[in-house]
PDB file of C-alpha atoms in Angstrom:
ATOM      1  CA  MET A   1      -3.214 -21.125   3.120  1.00 56.00           C
ATOM      2  CA  SER A   2      -6.246 -19.063   4.156  1.00 83.00           C
ATOM      3  CA  ARG A   3      -8.868 -17.988   1.654  1.00 84.00           C
ATOM      4  CA  PHE A   4      -8.145 -14.413   2.821  1.00 91.00           C
ATOM      5  CA  SER A   5      -4.393 -14.610   2.214  1.00 90.00           C
ATOM      6  CA  ASP A   6      -4.359 -16.709  -0.955  1.00 91.00           C
ATOM      7  CA  VAL A   7      -4.007 -13.677  -3.242  1.00 94.00           C
ATOM      8  CA  ALA A   8      -2.513 -13.661  -6.740  1.00 94.00           C
ATOM      9  CA  ARG A   9       0.660 -11.597  -7.273  1.00 96.00           C
ATOM     10  CA  ASP A  10      -1.033  -9.426  -9.886  1.00 96.00           C
ATOM     11  CA  ASP A  11      -3.756  -8.545  -7.356  1.00 96.00           C
ATOM     12  CA  VAL A  12      -1.115  -7.670  -4.746  1.00 97.00           C
ATOM     13  CA  HIS A  13       0.648  -5.487  -7.321  1.00 98.00           C
ATOM     14  CA  ARG A  14      -2.631  -3.816  -8.336  1.00 96.00           C
ATOM     15  CA  PHE A  15      -3.549  -3.202  -4.697  1.00 97.00           C
ATOM     16  CA  VAL A  16      -0.308  -1.304  -4.003  1.00 98.00           C
ATOM     17  CA  ALA A  17      -0.615   0.591  -7.295  1.00 97.00           C
ATOM     18  CA  GLU A  18      -4.060   1.792  -6.180  1.00 96.00           C
ATOM     19  CA  HIS A  19      -3.115   2.372  -2.515  1.00 97.00           C
ATOM     20  CA  PRO A  20       0.613   3.224  -2.336  1.00 98.00           C
ATOM     21  CA  LEU A  21       0.557   4.953   1.062  1.00 98.00           C
ATOM     22  CA  ALA A  22       2.120   2.724   3.719  1.00 98.00           C
ATOM     23  CA  TRP A  23       3.609   2.786   7.172  1.00 98.00           C
ATOM     24  CA  ILE A  24       7.316   2.008   6.815  1.00 97.00           C
ATOM     25  CA  VAL A  25       8.188   0.445  10.152  1.00 96.00           C
ATOM     26  CA  PRO A  26      11.784  -0.292  11.195  1.00 95.00           C
ATOM     27  CA  VAL A  27      11.521  -3.756  12.745  1.00 92.00           C
ATOM     28  CA  ARG A  28      13.863  -2.853  15.620  1.00 89.00           C
ATOM     29  CA  ASP A  29      12.029   0.366  16.521  1.00 90.00           C
ATOM     30  CA  PRO A  30       8.335   0.516  15.539  1.00 93.00           C
ATOM     31  CA  GLU A  31       8.051   3.993  17.101  1.00 92.00           C
ATOM     32  CA  ALA A  32      10.210   5.310  14.249  1.00 92.00           C
ATOM     33  CA  ALA A  33       7.518   4.363  11.700  1.00 95.00           C
ATOM     34  CA  VAL A  34       6.800   6.865   8.962  1.00 96.00           C
ATOM     35  CA  LEU A  35       3.902   7.124   6.527  1.00 97.00           C
ATOM     36  CA  MET A  36       5.053   7.492   2.896  1.00 97.00           C
ATOM     37  CA  PRO A  37       3.983   6.341  -0.570  1.00 98.00           C
ATOM     38  CA  ILE A  38       5.944   3.418  -2.022  1.00 98.00           C
ATOM     39  CA  LEU A  39       5.425   1.264  -5.092  1.00 98.00           C
ATOM     40  CA  PHE A  40       6.467  -2.108  -6.377  1.00 98.00           C
ATOM     41  CA  GLU A  41       9.266  -1.650  -8.842  1.00 96.00           C
ATOM     42  CA  ASN A  42       8.209  -4.621 -10.961  1.00 94.00           C
ATOM     43  CA  ALA A  43       5.299  -6.990 -11.555  1.00 95.00           C
ATOM     44  CA  ASP A  44       6.851  -9.854  -9.598  1.00 96.00           C
ATOM     45  CA  CYS A  45       6.666  -7.764  -6.379  1.00 97.00           C
ATOM     46  CA  SER A  46      10.298  -8.530  -5.513  1.00 98.00           C
ATOM     47  CA  SER A  47      11.327  -4.946  -4.816  1.00 98.00           C
ATOM     48  CA  MET A  48       9.798  -1.616  -3.890  1.00 98.00           C
ATOM     49  CA  ILE A  49      10.955   1.920  -4.512  1.00 98.00           C
ATOM     50  CA  GLY A  50      10.325   5.162  -2.648  1.00 97.00           C
ATOM     51  CA  HIS A  51      11.867   8.067  -0.814  1.00 97.00           C
ATOM     52  CA  LEU A  52      12.041   9.393   2.732  1.00 95.00           C
ATOM     53  CA  PRO A  53      12.834  12.748   4.264  1.00 93.00           C
ATOM     54  CA  LEU A  54      16.586  12.736   4.876  1.00 90.00           C
ATOM     55  CA  ARG A  55      16.140  13.362   8.607  1.00 89.00           C
ATOM     56  CA  VAL A  56      13.956  10.221   8.874  1.00 86.00           C
ATOM     57  CA  SER A  57      16.494   8.048   7.076  1.00 84.00           C
ATOM     58  CA  ARG A  58      19.141   9.168   9.588  1.00 84.00           C
ATOM     59  CA  ASN A  59      17.117   7.786  12.490  1.00 84.00           C
ATOM     60  CA  PRO A  60      19.269   5.201  14.320  1.00 83.00           C
ATOM     61  CA  ALA A  61      16.428   2.688  13.914  1.00 83.00           C
ATOM     62  CA  PHE A  62      17.394   2.353  10.258  1.00 81.00           C
ATOM     63  CA  ASP A  63      21.080   1.896  11.138  1.00 73.00           C
ATOM     64  CA  VAL A  64      20.597  -0.829  13.732  1.00 64.00           C
ATOM     65  CA  SER A  65      18.755  -3.026  11.264  1.00 73.00           C
ATOM     66  CA  ARG A  66      17.777  -2.492   7.651  1.00 90.00           C
ATOM     67  CA  SER A  67      14.760  -4.759   8.170  1.00 94.00           C
ATOM     68  CA  VAL A  68      11.448  -2.974   7.664  1.00 97.00           C
ATOM     69  CA  ALA A  69       7.790  -3.893   7.491  1.00 97.00           C
ATOM     70  CA  CYS A  70       5.560  -1.861   5.181  1.00 98.00           C
ATOM     71  CA  LEU A  71       1.912  -1.843   6.180  1.00 98.00           C
ATOM     72  CA  PHE A  72      -0.727  -0.995   3.568  1.00 98.00           C
ATOM     73  CA  LEU A  73      -4.439  -0.569   4.232  1.00 98.00           C
ATOM     74  CA  GLY A  74      -6.873  -0.322   1.375  1.00 97.00           C
ATOM     75  CA  PRO A  75     -10.634   0.103   1.292  1.00 97.00           C
ATOM     76  CA  HIS A  76     -12.456  -1.227   4.336  1.00 97.00           C
ATOM     77  CA  SER A  77     -15.933  -1.227   5.803  1.00 97.00           C
ATOM     78  CA  TYR A  78     -17.979  -2.379   8.747  1.00 96.00           C
ATOM     79  CA  ILE A  79     -20.433  -5.063   7.615  1.00 95.00           C
ATOM     80  CA  SER A  80     -23.769  -4.909   9.441  1.00 94.00           C
ATOM     81  CA  PRO A  81     -25.804  -8.050  10.225  1.00 94.00           C
ATOM     82  CA  GLU A  82     -28.718  -6.257   8.542  1.00 93.00           C
ATOM     83  CA  TRP A  83     -26.853  -6.496   5.223  1.00 92.00           C
ATOM     84  CA  ALA A  84     -26.497 -10.268   5.542  1.00 89.00           C
ATOM     85  CA  GLY A  85     -30.245 -10.658   6.086  1.00 87.00           C
ATOM     86  CA  LYS A  86     -29.755 -13.237   8.841  1.00 85.00           C
ATOM     87  CA  ASP A  87     -30.984 -12.944  12.436  1.00 83.00           C
ATOM     88  CA  ASP A  88     -28.141 -15.029  13.891  1.00 89.00           C
ATOM     89  CA  TRP A  89     -25.311 -13.337  11.970  1.00 89.00           C
ATOM     90  CA  VAL A  90     -22.741 -11.135  13.746  1.00 93.00           C
ATOM     91  CA  PRO A  91     -21.083  -7.975  12.413  1.00 94.00           C
ATOM     92  CA  THR A  92     -17.705  -8.164  10.735  1.00 94.00           C
ATOM     93  CA  TRP A  93     -15.267  -5.951   8.871  1.00 96.00           C
ATOM     94  CA  ASN A  94     -14.189  -6.382   5.266  1.00 96.00           C
ATOM     95  CA  PHE A  95     -10.845  -4.952   4.153  1.00 97.00           C
ATOM     96  CA  LEU A  96      -7.769  -5.215   2.008  1.00 97.00           C
ATOM     97  CA  SER A  97      -4.366  -5.086   3.682  1.00 98.00           C
ATOM     98  CA  LEU A  98      -0.807  -6.039   2.933  1.00 98.00           C
ATOM     99  CA  LYS A  99       2.346  -6.459   4.993  1.00 98.00           C
ATOM    100  CA  VAL A 100       5.608  -6.366   3.045  1.00 98.00           C
ATOM    101  CA  VAL A 101       8.816  -7.270   4.868  1.00 98.00           C
ATOM    102  CA  GLY A 102      12.221  -6.590   3.422  1.00 97.00           C
ATOM    103  CA  GLU A 103      15.567  -4.896   3.652  1.00 96.00           C
ATOM    104  CA  ILE A 104      15.693  -1.158   2.984  1.00 96.00           C
ATOM    105  CA  LEU A 105      18.724   0.223   1.170  1.00 95.00           C
ATOM    106  CA  PHE A 106      19.160   3.988   0.870  1.00 94.00           C
ATOM    107  CA  SER A 107      20.789   5.502  -2.213  1.00 94.00           C
ATOM    108  CA  ASP A 108      21.396   9.089  -3.281  1.00 94.00           C
ATOM    109  CA  GLU A 109      21.464   7.864  -6.884  1.00 96.00           C
ATOM    110  CA  LEU A 110      17.955   6.492  -6.478  1.00 96.00           C
ATOM    111  CA  THR A 111      16.429   9.704  -5.101  1.00 96.00           C
ATOM    112  CA  ARG A 112      15.395  11.388  -8.328  1.00 95.00           C
ATOM    113  CA  PRO A 113      14.322   8.160 -10.096  1.00 96.00           C
ATOM    114  CA  ALA A 114      12.189   7.224  -7.057  1.00 96.00           C
ATOM    115  CA  VAL A 115      10.424  10.594  -7.065  1.00 95.00           C
ATOM    116  CA  GLU A 116       9.867  10.497 -10.821  1.00 94.00           C
ATOM    117  CA  PHE A 117       8.609   6.896 -10.684  1.00 96.00           C
ATOM    118  CA  LEU A 118       6.006   7.891  -8.081  1.00 95.00           C
ATOM    119  CA  VAL A 119       4.984  11.099  -9.878  1.00 93.00           C
ATOM    120  CA  ASP A 120       4.664   9.299 -13.224  1.00 93.00           C
ATOM    121  CA  HIS A 121       2.565   6.580 -11.601  1.00 94.00           C
ATOM    122  CA  MET A 122       0.259   9.006  -9.811  1.00 92.00           C
ATOM    123  CA  GLN A 123      -0.087  11.341 -12.811  1.00 92.00           C
ATOM    124  CA  ALA A 124      -0.897   8.466 -15.204  1.00 90.00           C
ATOM    125  CA  ASN A 125      -4.617   8.658 -14.393  1.00 85.00           C
ATOM    126  CA  SER A 126      -4.689  12.428 -14.159  1.00 85.00           C
ATOM    127  CA  THR A 127      -6.079  14.765 -16.790  1.00 88.00           C
ATOM    128  CA  SER A 128      -3.009  16.932 -16.229  1.00 86.00           C
ATOM    129  CA  ASP A 129       0.280  16.450 -18.038  1.00 86.00           C
ATOM    130  CA  TRP A 130       2.251  17.786 -15.071  1.00 87.00           C
ATOM    131  CA  SER A 131       5.743  16.381 -14.595  1.00 83.00           C
ATOM    132  CA  THR A 132       8.790  17.168 -12.499  1.00 82.00           C
ATOM    133  CA  ALA A 133      10.262  18.948 -15.547  1.00 83.00           C
ATOM    134  CA  GLN A 134       7.925  21.849 -14.746  1.00 84.00           C
ATOM    135  CA  VAL A 135       9.773  22.457 -11.469  1.00 86.00           C
ATOM    136  CA  GLU A 136      13.247  21.579 -12.672  1.00 88.00           C
ATOM    137  CA  HIS A 137      14.582  24.849 -11.256  1.00 90.00           C
ATOM    138  CA  ARG A 138      13.495  23.726  -7.764  1.00 92.00           C
ATOM    139  CA  MET A 139      14.458  20.059  -8.017  1.00 89.00           C
ATOM    140  CA  PRO A 140      18.035  20.326  -6.725  1.00 89.00           C
ATOM    141  CA  SER A 141      16.942  21.965  -3.453  1.00 91.00           C
ATOM    142  CA  LEU A 142      14.002  19.577  -3.043  1.00 90.00           C
ATOM    143  CA  LEU A 143      16.105  16.477  -3.719  1.00 92.00           C
ATOM    144  CA  ARG A 144      18.705  17.515  -1.107  1.00 94.00           C
ATOM    145  CA  ARG A 145      16.056  17.050   1.607  1.00 94.00           C
ATOM    146  CA  ILE A 146      15.119  13.478   0.719  1.00 94.00           C
ATOM    147  CA  ILE A 147      16.773  10.179  -0.088  1.00 95.00           C
ATOM    148  CA  GLY A 148      15.636   7.385  -2.360  1.00 96.00           C
ATOM    149  CA  PHE A 149      15.451   3.781  -1.274  1.00 96.00           C
ATOM    150  CA  ARG A 150      14.816   0.317  -2.558  1.00 97.00           C
ATOM    151  CA  ILE A 151      13.315  -2.440  -0.471  1.00 97.00           C
ATOM    152  CA  ARG A 152      14.307  -5.964  -1.389  1.00 98.00           C
ATOM    153  CA  VAL A 153      11.162  -7.873  -0.493  1.00 98.00           C
ATOM    154  CA  THR A 154      11.600 -11.012   1.599  1.00 98.00           C
ATOM    155  CA  SER A 155       7.928 -11.709   2.307  1.00 97.00           C
ATOM    156  CA  LEU A 156       4.437 -10.614   1.312  1.00 97.00           C
ATOM    157  CA  ALA A 157       1.466 -11.154   3.603  1.00 97.00           C
ATOM    158  CA  PRO A 158      -1.751 -10.021   1.923  1.00 97.00           C
ATOM    159  CA  ARG A 159      -5.044 -10.274   3.759  1.00 97.00           C
ATOM    160  CA  PHE A 160      -7.998  -9.537   1.501  1.00 96.00           C
ATOM    161  CA  LYS A 161     -11.052 -10.225   3.671  1.00 96.00           C
ATOM    162  CA  LEU A 162     -13.914  -9.661   1.279  1.00 95.00           C
ATOM    163  CA  GLY A 163     -16.560 -12.122   2.455  1.00 92.00           C
ATOM    164  CA  GLN A 164     -15.044 -15.176   0.776  1.00 91.00           C
ATOM    165  CA  ASP A 165     -16.271 -17.265   3.715  1.00 91.00           C
ATOM    166  CA  GLU A 166     -19.937 -16.328   3.179  1.00 92.00           C
ATOM    167  CA  ASP A 167     -22.497 -18.330   1.221  1.00 92.00           C
ATOM    168  CA  SER A 168     -23.336 -16.912  -2.201  1.00 93.00           C
ATOM    169  CA  THR A 169     -26.617 -15.299  -1.095  1.00 94.00           C
ATOM    170  CA  THR A 170     -25.053 -13.508   1.869  1.00 93.00           C
ATOM    171  CA  TYR A 171     -22.085 -12.480  -0.268  1.00 92.00           C
ATOM    172  CA  ALA A 172     -24.406 -10.998  -2.904  1.00 93.00           C
ATOM    173  CA  ARG A 173     -26.349  -9.056  -0.254  1.00 94.00           C
ATOM    174  CA  ILE A 174     -23.164  -7.604   1.244  1.00 94.00           C
ATOM    175  CA  GLU A 175     -21.819  -6.740  -2.198  1.00 93.00           C
ATOM    176  CA  ALA A 176     -25.097  -4.968  -3.049  1.00 94.00           C
ATOM    177  CA  HIS A 177     -24.821  -2.811   0.099  1.00 94.00           C
ATOM    178  CA  LEU A 178     -21.262  -1.912  -0.867  1.00 94.00           C
ATOM    179  CA  SER A 179     -22.050  -1.208  -4.529  1.00 92.00           C
ATOM    180  CA  LYS A 180     -20.823   2.402  -4.327  1.00 93.00           C
ATOM    181  CA  HIS A 181     -17.891   1.597  -2.017  1.00 94.00           C
ATOM    182  CA  ALA A 182     -14.310   0.973  -3.166  1.00 94.00           C
ATOM    183  CA  LEU A 183     -14.553  -2.596  -1.807  1.00 94.00           C
ATOM    184  CA  ALA A 184     -17.187  -3.456  -4.435  1.00 91.00           C
ATOM    185  CA  THR A 185     -14.607  -3.512  -7.233  1.00 91.00           C
ATOM    186  CA  TRP A 186     -12.531  -6.052  -5.332  1.00 94.00           C
ATOM    187  CA  MET A 187     -15.528  -8.150  -4.262  1.00 90.00           C
ATOM    188  CA  HIS A 188     -16.870  -8.297  -7.807  1.00 82.00           C
ATOM    189  CA  ARG A 189     -13.719  -9.963  -9.163  1.00 68.00           C
TER     190      ARG A 189
END
């Protein structure tokens, strides 16, 4: 296993919790891909939950095969040779990414719980106490336009390229240049 892909489950879970927006790509028809937020349903990363516009879920690409790939991209940055402090060093790119492959299953019964799960997750770090209860009068018409889904995960392919292949001095220099960047939190672990 690569030092970039040898990532603990709790880090994979945390990554998606912090960056839930993903391309949901039907394996049989990548052109039908749609960008939507989705979350792991549990800490073991065995299933995901989300919702799609109803018109998207009716795309034949989802009928031909239920197999989807979900592509997440987290913080990323160009890494300049200047930061490494070495004359013979070449530029690179540091990033966090994740590919989740699984089977998508649509369910009307899951629509509201999926929306509320996402809202509760996103509002957890907010100073607002907003909830879907505040728009209960609109919920029936909103929910008719979307459909919930669960993805049963068959594989996870994280790639957290954070300079793990650099010597400690070079790593420290790069980390110092990224001190105010979202990558710094992940590099500092």
